[in-house]
Amino acid sequence: MAGFTTRAIHALHGIEENAVVPPIYTSTTFGQPTDGTEGPFEYQRGGNPTRSNAEITLAALEGAEHAYVYATGMGATAAAMGILKSGQSILLGMPVYGGNYRMATIEMPKRGVSYEFVHDFTALTDADFVGKDVGMIFLETPTNPTLRVVDIRAVAEIAHRNGALLVVDNTFMTPYLQRPLELGADIVVQSATKYLGGHADLLAGVATTNDAALADELFKAQLITGNVLSPIDSYRLIQSVKTLAIRMDRQQQNTARVLEAVAAHPAVQNVYFPGSHSEAEAQLQAAQSSGNGALFSFTMAEGKDIKAFLDALQVFTFAVSLGGIESLVCLPSTMTQGAFSDEDLEASGMTKRLVRVAVGIEEAEDLTADITAALDAA
């Protein structure tokens, strides 16, 4: 198999005749044969050449048989969770992204699907499935925003042994660093808004699978709900992922520098990154991923002024989201996880002093100087 970036650039080779960069098809409808057969495309909601090209590209990066792109990352999550039937339940890791939390706690109960949060998947046993119709385990690893690492292969084994699907949200790692389908996941979802898009100017989601029956369900989620990515955004996503590996390499290098500066600062109590919680998690992260990504969190020491820290930042922007070329910080307890109940925030260790840092591609010296000065101001 060709290398990652080679696949990203050449996945469409031969599909568009002589076009190094594929064209954008904006047509909403396509002429059909008059003999009663159907053409390859009929109506944009059901299929579009540019969207198809984006799906071919992302499937190649994931090593998947099937990929489907949606209007947002939550659109991909909704498509995956939408496979569940009334009377079934879903197990989710905790903490979980706030959007996924809302989907599980607000939307799924309307469909007759119950939910349960799992704080430690290493303690999950077959007995936890008895008397329940668990249809799906939804897993983020590393977790958002505490960066705990979960054994994808082990969770896949217990899920399948008990008749449940495993869906892994791979937004933080991307297929460049981690490929959950190879570790036993049934479906992988990602917010392509983040690292895949990479420039904070595109909303998109993707779901990939190697299972034909699940692929049909993911396609129906596009067709029936109209939850599709536009041709222009599909084109932009195709172009963006071509530089994913280069961006991610730079972001990981910068993250190592920024993390070192933050960890050494007296205003910081604890830092969290994939593998920081234990040696076992560090070994697991190294085994199932080829890097730690470009995101970490830290807890400000007691008595320090977080607002003063935020106000002093000049290069980092105080904003939600992550994965773009620009560096961001946010406060998960009131922003990305703002939908959490107080009980779930406390159980997940997300205090108001927890800061999440998403590192971009700026000069590492500028980033470390900026965050160090802001911590001094705190």
Coordinates of C-alpha atoms in Angstrom, one line a residue:
M1 CA 0.0 0.0 0.0
A2 CA 1.3 3.5 -0.9
G3 CA 2.2 5.9 1.9
F4 CA -0.4 8.1 3.7
T5 CA 0.3 11.4 1.9
T6 CA 0.7 9.6 -1.5
R7 CA -2.8 8.1 -0.9
A8 CA -4.2 11.5 0.1
I9 CA -2.9 13.1 -3.1
H10 CA -3.5 10.3 -5.6
A11 CA -6.6 8.5 -4.3
L12 CA -8.6 9.9 -7.3
H13 CA -6.0 9.0 -9.9
G14 CA -7.7 7.9 -13.0
I15 CA -11.2 8.9 -11.8
E16 CA -11.1 12.4 -13.3
E17 CA -9.6 12.2 -16.8
N18 CA -6.3 14.1 -17.0
A19 CA -7.4 16.4 -14.1
V20 CA -4.6 16.8 -11.5
V21 CA -7.2 18.7 -9.4
P22 CA -10.7 17.3 -9.8
P23 CA -13.5 19.6 -10.9
I24 CA -16.5 20.7 -8.7
Y25 CA -19.9 19.4 -9.8
T26 CA -22.5 21.7 -8.4
S27 CA -25.5 20.4 -10.3
T28 CA -28.5 19.4 -8.2
T29 CA -29.9 17.0 -10.8
F30 CA -28.4 14.7 -13.5
G31 CA -29.9 13.5 -16.8
Q32 CA -31.1 9.9 -16.8
P33 CA -31.2 7.2 -19.4
T34 CA -34.6 6.8 -21.1
D35 CA -34.5 3.0 -21.1
G36 CA -35.6 2.7 -17.4
T37 CA -32.1 2.2 -16.0
E38 CA -30.5 4.6 -13.6
G39 CA -27.4 6.7 -14.2
P40 CA -24.6 6.8 -11.6
F41 CA -26.0 10.1 -10.2
E42 CA -29.6 11.2 -10.1
Y43 CA -30.1 14.0 -7.5
Q44 CA -27.5 15.7 -5.3
R45 CA -28.9 14.5 -2.0
G46 CA -28.5 10.9 -3.1
G47 CA -25.1 11.3 -4.7
N48 CA -22.7 13.8 -6.3
P49 CA -19.4 13.3 -8.1
T50 CA -17.5 15.7 -5.9
R51 CA -18.9 14.2 -2.7
S52 CA -18.1 10.8 -4.0
N53 CA -14.5 11.9 -4.7
A54 CA -14.2 13.1 -1.1
E55 CA -15.5 9.8 0.2
I56 CA -13.1 7.8 -2.0
T57 CA -10.2 9.9 -0.7
L58 CA -11.2 9.5 3.0
A59 CA -11.8 5.8 2.6
A60 CA -8.3 5.5 1.2
L61 CA -6.8 7.3 4.2
E62 CA -8.7 5.2 6.7
G63 CA -8.1 1.9 4.8
A64 CA -11.8 1.5 4.6
E65 CA -14.1 -0.1 2.1
H66 CA -16.8 2.6 2.6
A67 CA -16.8 6.3 3.6
Y68 CA -19.7 8.8 3.8
V69 CA -19.3 12.5 4.4
Y70 CA -21.9 14.7 6.2
A71 CA -22.6 18.3 6.7
T72 CA -20.9 18.3 10.2
G73 CA -19.1 16.1 12.6
M74 CA -22.3 15.7 14.6
G75 CA -24.0 14.7 11.4
A76 CA -21.6 11.7 11.2
T77 CA -22.2 10.8 14.8
A78 CA -26.0 11.1 14.3
A79 CA -25.8 8.7 11.3
A80 CA -23.9 6.2 13.4
M81 CA -26.0 6.4 16.5
G82 CA -29.1 6.4 14.2
I83 CA -28.4 2.7 13.5
L84 CA -29.7 1.8 17.0
K85 CA -33.3 0.6 17.4
S86 CA -35.9 1.5 20.0
G87 CA -35.3 -0.6 23.1
Q88 CA -31.6 -0.8 22.7
S89 CA -29.0 1.1 24.7
I90 CA -25.7 2.7 24.1
L91 CA -22.6 2.8 26.3
L92 CA -20.4 5.9 26.0
G93 CA -17.0 6.7 27.5
M94 CA -16.8 9.5 30.0
P95 CA -15.8 12.2 29.5
V96 CA -17.2 12.5 26.0
Y97 CA -17.4 15.5 23.7
G98 CA -20.3 17.7 24.6
G99 CA -22.1 17.3 21.2
N100 CA -22.0 13.5 21.6
Y101 CA -23.2 13.9 25.2
R102 CA -26.2 15.9 23.9
M103 CA -26.9 13.4 21.2
A104 CA -27.0 10.5 23.7
T105 CA -28.8 12.2 26.6
I106 CA -31.3 14.4 24.6
E107 CA -32.0 13.0 21.2
M108 CA -31.5 9.2 21.6
P109 CA -34.1 8.8 24.4
K110 CA -36.7 10.4 22.0
R111 CA -36.0 7.3 19.8
G112 CA -36.4 4.9 22.7
V113 CA -32.7 4.4 23.0
S114 CA -31.2 4.5 26.6
Y115 CA -27.7 5.5 27.5
E116 CA -25.1 4.7 30.1
F117 CA -21.7 6.3 30.7
V118 CA -18.6 4.2 31.4
H119 CA -15.8 5.9 33.3
D120 CA -13.4 3.0 33.1
F121 CA -13.6 0.6 30.2
T122 CA -10.9 -1.7 31.7
A123 CA -13.5 -2.6 34.4
L124 CA -16.2 -3.5 31.8
T125 CA -17.1 -7.2 31.9
D126 CA -19.6 -9.5 30.2
A127 CA -21.8 -9.2 33.3
D128 CA -22.4 -5.5 32.5
F129 CA -24.3 -6.6 29.4
V130 CA -26.6 -9.1 31.1
G131 CA -30.2 -8.0 31.0
K132 CA -29.5 -5.2 28.6
D133 CA -29.8 -4.9 24.9
V134 CA -26.6 -3.0 24.3
G135 CA -26.5 -2.2 20.6
M136 CA -23.5 0.0 20.6
I137 CA -20.4 1.2 22.4
F138 CA -19.4 4.7 21.5
L139 CA -15.7 5.4 22.3
E140 CA -13.4 8.4 22.2
T141 CA -9.7 7.7 22.6
P142 CA -8.0 9.8 23.7
T143 CA -10.9 11.3 25.6
N144 CA -12.0 14.9 25.3
P145 CA -10.6 16.8 27.2
T146 CA -8.8 14.7 29.8
L147 CA -6.8 12.7 27.2
R148 CA -7.4 9.3 28.8
V149 CA -6.4 6.3 26.5
V150 CA -8.7 3.4 26.0
D151 CA -7.8 0.0 24.5
I152 CA -9.8 -0.1 21.2
R153 CA -9.0 -3.8 20.5
A154 CA -10.1 -4.9 24.0
V155 CA -13.4 -2.9 23.9
A156 CA -14.1 -4.2 20.4
E157 CA -13.7 -7.8 21.6
I158 CA -16.1 -7.4 24.5
A159 CA -18.6 -5.5 22.4
H160 CA -18.7 -8.1 19.7
R161 CA -18.8 -10.9 22.2
N162 CA -22.0 -9.4 23.5
G163 CA -23.6 -8.5 20.1
A164 CA -22.8 -4.8 20.2
L165 CA -21.2 -2.5 17.6
L166 CA -18.1 -0.5 18.4
V167 CA -18.1 3.1 17.1
V168 CA -14.9 5.1 17.6
D169 CA -14.6 8.8 17.4
N170 CA -11.2 9.3 15.9
T171 CA -11.3 13.1 15.6
F172 CA -8.3 13.8 17.8
M173 CA -5.9 11.2 16.2
T174 CA -7.1 11.2 12.6
P175 CA -6.3 8.2 10.3
Y176 CA -2.7 9.6 10.0
L177 CA -2.0 8.6 13.6
Q178 CA -4.7 5.9 14.5
R179 CA -6.9 3.6 12.5
P180 CA -9.5 2.0 14.7
L181 CA -11.0 -0.2 11.9
E182 CA -7.8 -2.1 12.0
L183 CA -8.2 -2.6 15.7
G184 CA -11.7 -4.0 15.5
A185 CA -14.0 -1.0 15.4
D186 CA -17.1 -1.4 13.2
I187 CA -17.5 2.3 12.4
V188 CA -15.2 5.3 12.7
V189 CA -16.5 8.8 12.9
Q190 CA -14.7 12.1 12.7
S191 CA -15.4 15.7 12.8
A192 CA -13.7 16.7 9.5
T193 CA -14.1 20.2 10.7
K194 CA -11.0 19.7 12.8
Y195 CA -7.7 18.2 11.5
L196 CA -9.0 16.9 8.2
G197 CA -10.2 20.3 7.2
G198 CA -7.5 21.9 9.1
H199 CA -8.2 25.6 8.5
A200 CA -11.2 26.5 10.7
D201 CA -13.2 27.4 7.7
L202 CA -15.1 24.2 6.9
L203 CA -17.8 22.1 8.6
A204 CA -17.9 18.4 7.7
G205 CA -18.1 14.9 9.2
V206 CA -17.1 11.5 8.0
A207 CA -18.1 7.9 8.9
T208 CA -16.1 4.9 7.6
T209 CA -16.7 1.2 7.8
N210 CA -15.7 -2.1 6.2
D211 CA -19.2 -3.7 6.8
A212 CA -21.5 -3.5 3.7
A213 CA -24.7 -3.6 5.8
L214 CA -23.5 -0.8 8.1
A215 CA -22.4 1.1 5.0
D216 CA -26.0 0.9 3.7
E217 CA -27.3 2.4 6.9
L218 CA -24.8 5.2 6.8
F219 CA -25.8 6.0 3.2
K220 CA -29.5 6.0 4.1
A221 CA -28.7 8.6 6.8
Q222 CA -27.5 10.8 4.0
L223 CA -30.4 10.1 1.6
I224 CA -33.3 10.2 4.0
T225 CA -32.3 13.1 6.2
G226 CA -30.5 15.2 3.6
N227 CA -27.5 15.3 6.0
V228 CA -24.9 15.7 3.2
L229 CA -21.8 17.7 2.5
S230 CA -22.1 20.3 -0.3
P231 CA -20.0 19.8 -3.5
I232 CA -17.9 22.9 -2.8
D233 CA -17.1 21.8 0.8
S234 CA -16.4 18.3 -0.5
Y235 CA -13.9 19.7 -2.9
R236 CA -12.3 21.8 -0.1
L237 CA -12.0 18.8 2.1
I238 CA -10.3 16.8 -0.7
Q239 CA -7.7 19.5 -1.0
S240 CA -7.2 20.0 2.7
V241 CA -6.5 16.4 3.6
K242 CA -3.6 16.4 1.1
T243 CA -1.6 18.4 3.6
L244 CA -2.9 16.6 6.8
A245 CA 0.3 14.7 7.5
I246 CA 2.5 17.8 7.0
R247 CA 0.3 19.9 9.3
M248 CA 0.0 17.2 11.9
D249 CA 3.8 16.6 12.0
R250 CA 4.3 20.3 12.6
Q251 CA 1.5 20.5 15.2
Q252 CA 2.9 17.6 17.1
Q253 CA 6.4 19.1 17.2
N254 CA 4.9 22.4 18.4
T255 CA 2.8 20.6 21.0
A256 CA 5.9 19.0 22.5
R257 CA 7.5 22.4 22.9
V258 CA 4.4 24.1 24.4
L259 CA 3.6 21.2 26.7
E260 CA 7.2 21.3 28.1
A261 CA 6.9 25.0 28.9
V262 CA 3.4 24.7 30.5
A263 CA 4.4 21.7 32.6
A264 CA 7.4 23.6 34.0
H265 CA 5.4 26.7 35.0
P266 CA 4.6 27.2 38.7
A267 CA 1.1 28.4 37.8
V268 CA 0.2 24.9 36.5
Q269 CA -0.8 22.1 38.8
N270 CA -1.2 19.2 36.4
V271 CA -0.9 18.5 32.7
Y272 CA -2.8 15.9 30.7
F273 CA -1.8 14.3 27.4
P274 CA -2.2 10.8 25.9
G275 CA -0.3 8.5 28.2
S276 CA 0.2 11.0 31.0
H277 CA -2.2 9.2 33.4
S278 CA -0.2 6.0 33.8
E279 CA 2.6 3.9 32.3
A280 CA 0.0 1.4 31.1
E281 CA -1.9 4.1 29.1
A282 CA 1.4 5.4 27.7
Q283 CA 2.3 1.9 26.4
L284 CA -1.2 1.5 25.0
Q285 CA -1.1 4.8 23.2
A286 CA 2.2 3.9 21.7
A287 CA 0.8 0.5 20.6
Q288 CA -2.4 1.7 18.9
S289 CA -1.3 5.1 17.7
S290 CA 1.8 6.5 15.9
G291 CA 1.7 9.8 17.8
N292 CA 0.1 11.8 20.6
G293 CA -1.7 14.4 18.5
A294 CA -1.6 18.1 19.0
L295 CA -3.9 18.6 22.0
F296 CA -3.3 18.7 25.8
S297 CA -5.0 20.0 28.9
F298 CA -3.8 21.4 32.1
T299 CA -5.2 22.4 35.5
M300 CA -4.3 25.9 36.7
A301 CA -2.9 25.9 40.3
E302 CA -5.2 27.1 43.1
G303 CA -5.4 30.8 43.5
K304 CA -4.3 31.6 40.0
D305 CA -6.4 34.0 37.9
I306 CA -7.6 32.2 34.8
K307 CA -9.2 35.3 33.3
A308 CA -5.9 37.1 33.6
F309 CA -4.3 34.2 31.8
L310 CA -6.9 34.3 29.0
D311 CA -6.7 38.1 28.7
A312 CA -2.9 38.1 28.4
L313 CA -2.8 35.6 25.4
Q314 CA -1.8 37.3 22.1
V315 CA -1.1 34.3 19.8
F316 CA -3.5 31.7 21.2
T317 CA -7.2 32.5 20.6
F318 CA -9.8 31.8 23.3
A319 CA -12.3 29.7 21.3
V320 CA -13.8 26.3 21.0
S321 CA -12.8 23.8 18.3
L322 CA -9.3 22.4 17.5
G323 CA -7.3 20.9 14.7
G324 CA -6.8 24.1 12.7
I325 CA -3.5 25.7 11.8
E326 CA -4.1 28.3 14.5
S327 CA -3.6 27.7 18.2
L328 CA -6.6 27.8 20.5
V329 CA -7.4 27.5 24.2
C330 CA -10.8 26.9 25.8
L331 CA -12.4 26.1 29.2
P332 CA -14.1 22.7 28.7
S333 CA -16.4 22.9 31.8
T334 CA -18.3 25.9 30.3
M335 CA -17.6 25.5 26.6
T336 CA -17.1 22.2 24.9
Q337 CA -18.7 20.2 27.8
G338 CA -21.1 23.0 28.8
A339 CA -24.0 20.6 28.3
F340 CA -22.8 18.3 31.1
S341 CA -24.7 18.0 34.3
D342 CA -22.8 19.2 37.4
E343 CA -22.5 15.5 38.5
D344 CA -21.0 14.4 35.2
L345 CA -18.5 17.3 35.3
E346 CA -17.4 16.4 38.8
A347 CA -17.2 12.7 38.0
S348 CA -15.0 13.4 35.0
G349 CA -12.6 15.7 36.8
M350 CA -13.5 18.7 34.7
T351 CA -13.1 21.6 37.1
K352 CA -13.4 25.3 36.1
R353 CA -9.5 25.4 36.4
L354 CA -9.1 22.9 33.5
V355 CA -7.8 24.5 30.3
R356 CA -7.7 22.7 26.9
V357 CA -4.9 23.7 24.5
A358 CA -5.1 23.0 20.8
V359 CA -1.7 23.7 19.2
G360 CA -1.4 25.0 15.6
I361 CA 1.5 25.5 13.2
E362 CA 2.7 28.9 14.3
E363 CA 6.4 29.2 15.3
A364 CA 7.0 27.2 18.4
E365 CA 9.0 30.0 20.0
D366 CA 6.1 32.4 19.6
L367 CA 3.7 29.9 21.1
T368 CA 5.8 29.1 24.1
A369 CA 6.6 32.8 24.7
D370 CA 2.9 33.7 24.5
I371 CA 1.6 31.0 26.8
T372 CA 4.4 31.5 29.3
A373 CA 3.7 35.2 29.5
A374 CA 0.0 34.5 30.0
L375 CA 0.7 32.0 32.8
D376 CA 3.0 34.7 34.4
A377 CA 0.1 37.1 34.3
A378 CA -2.1 34.5 36.1

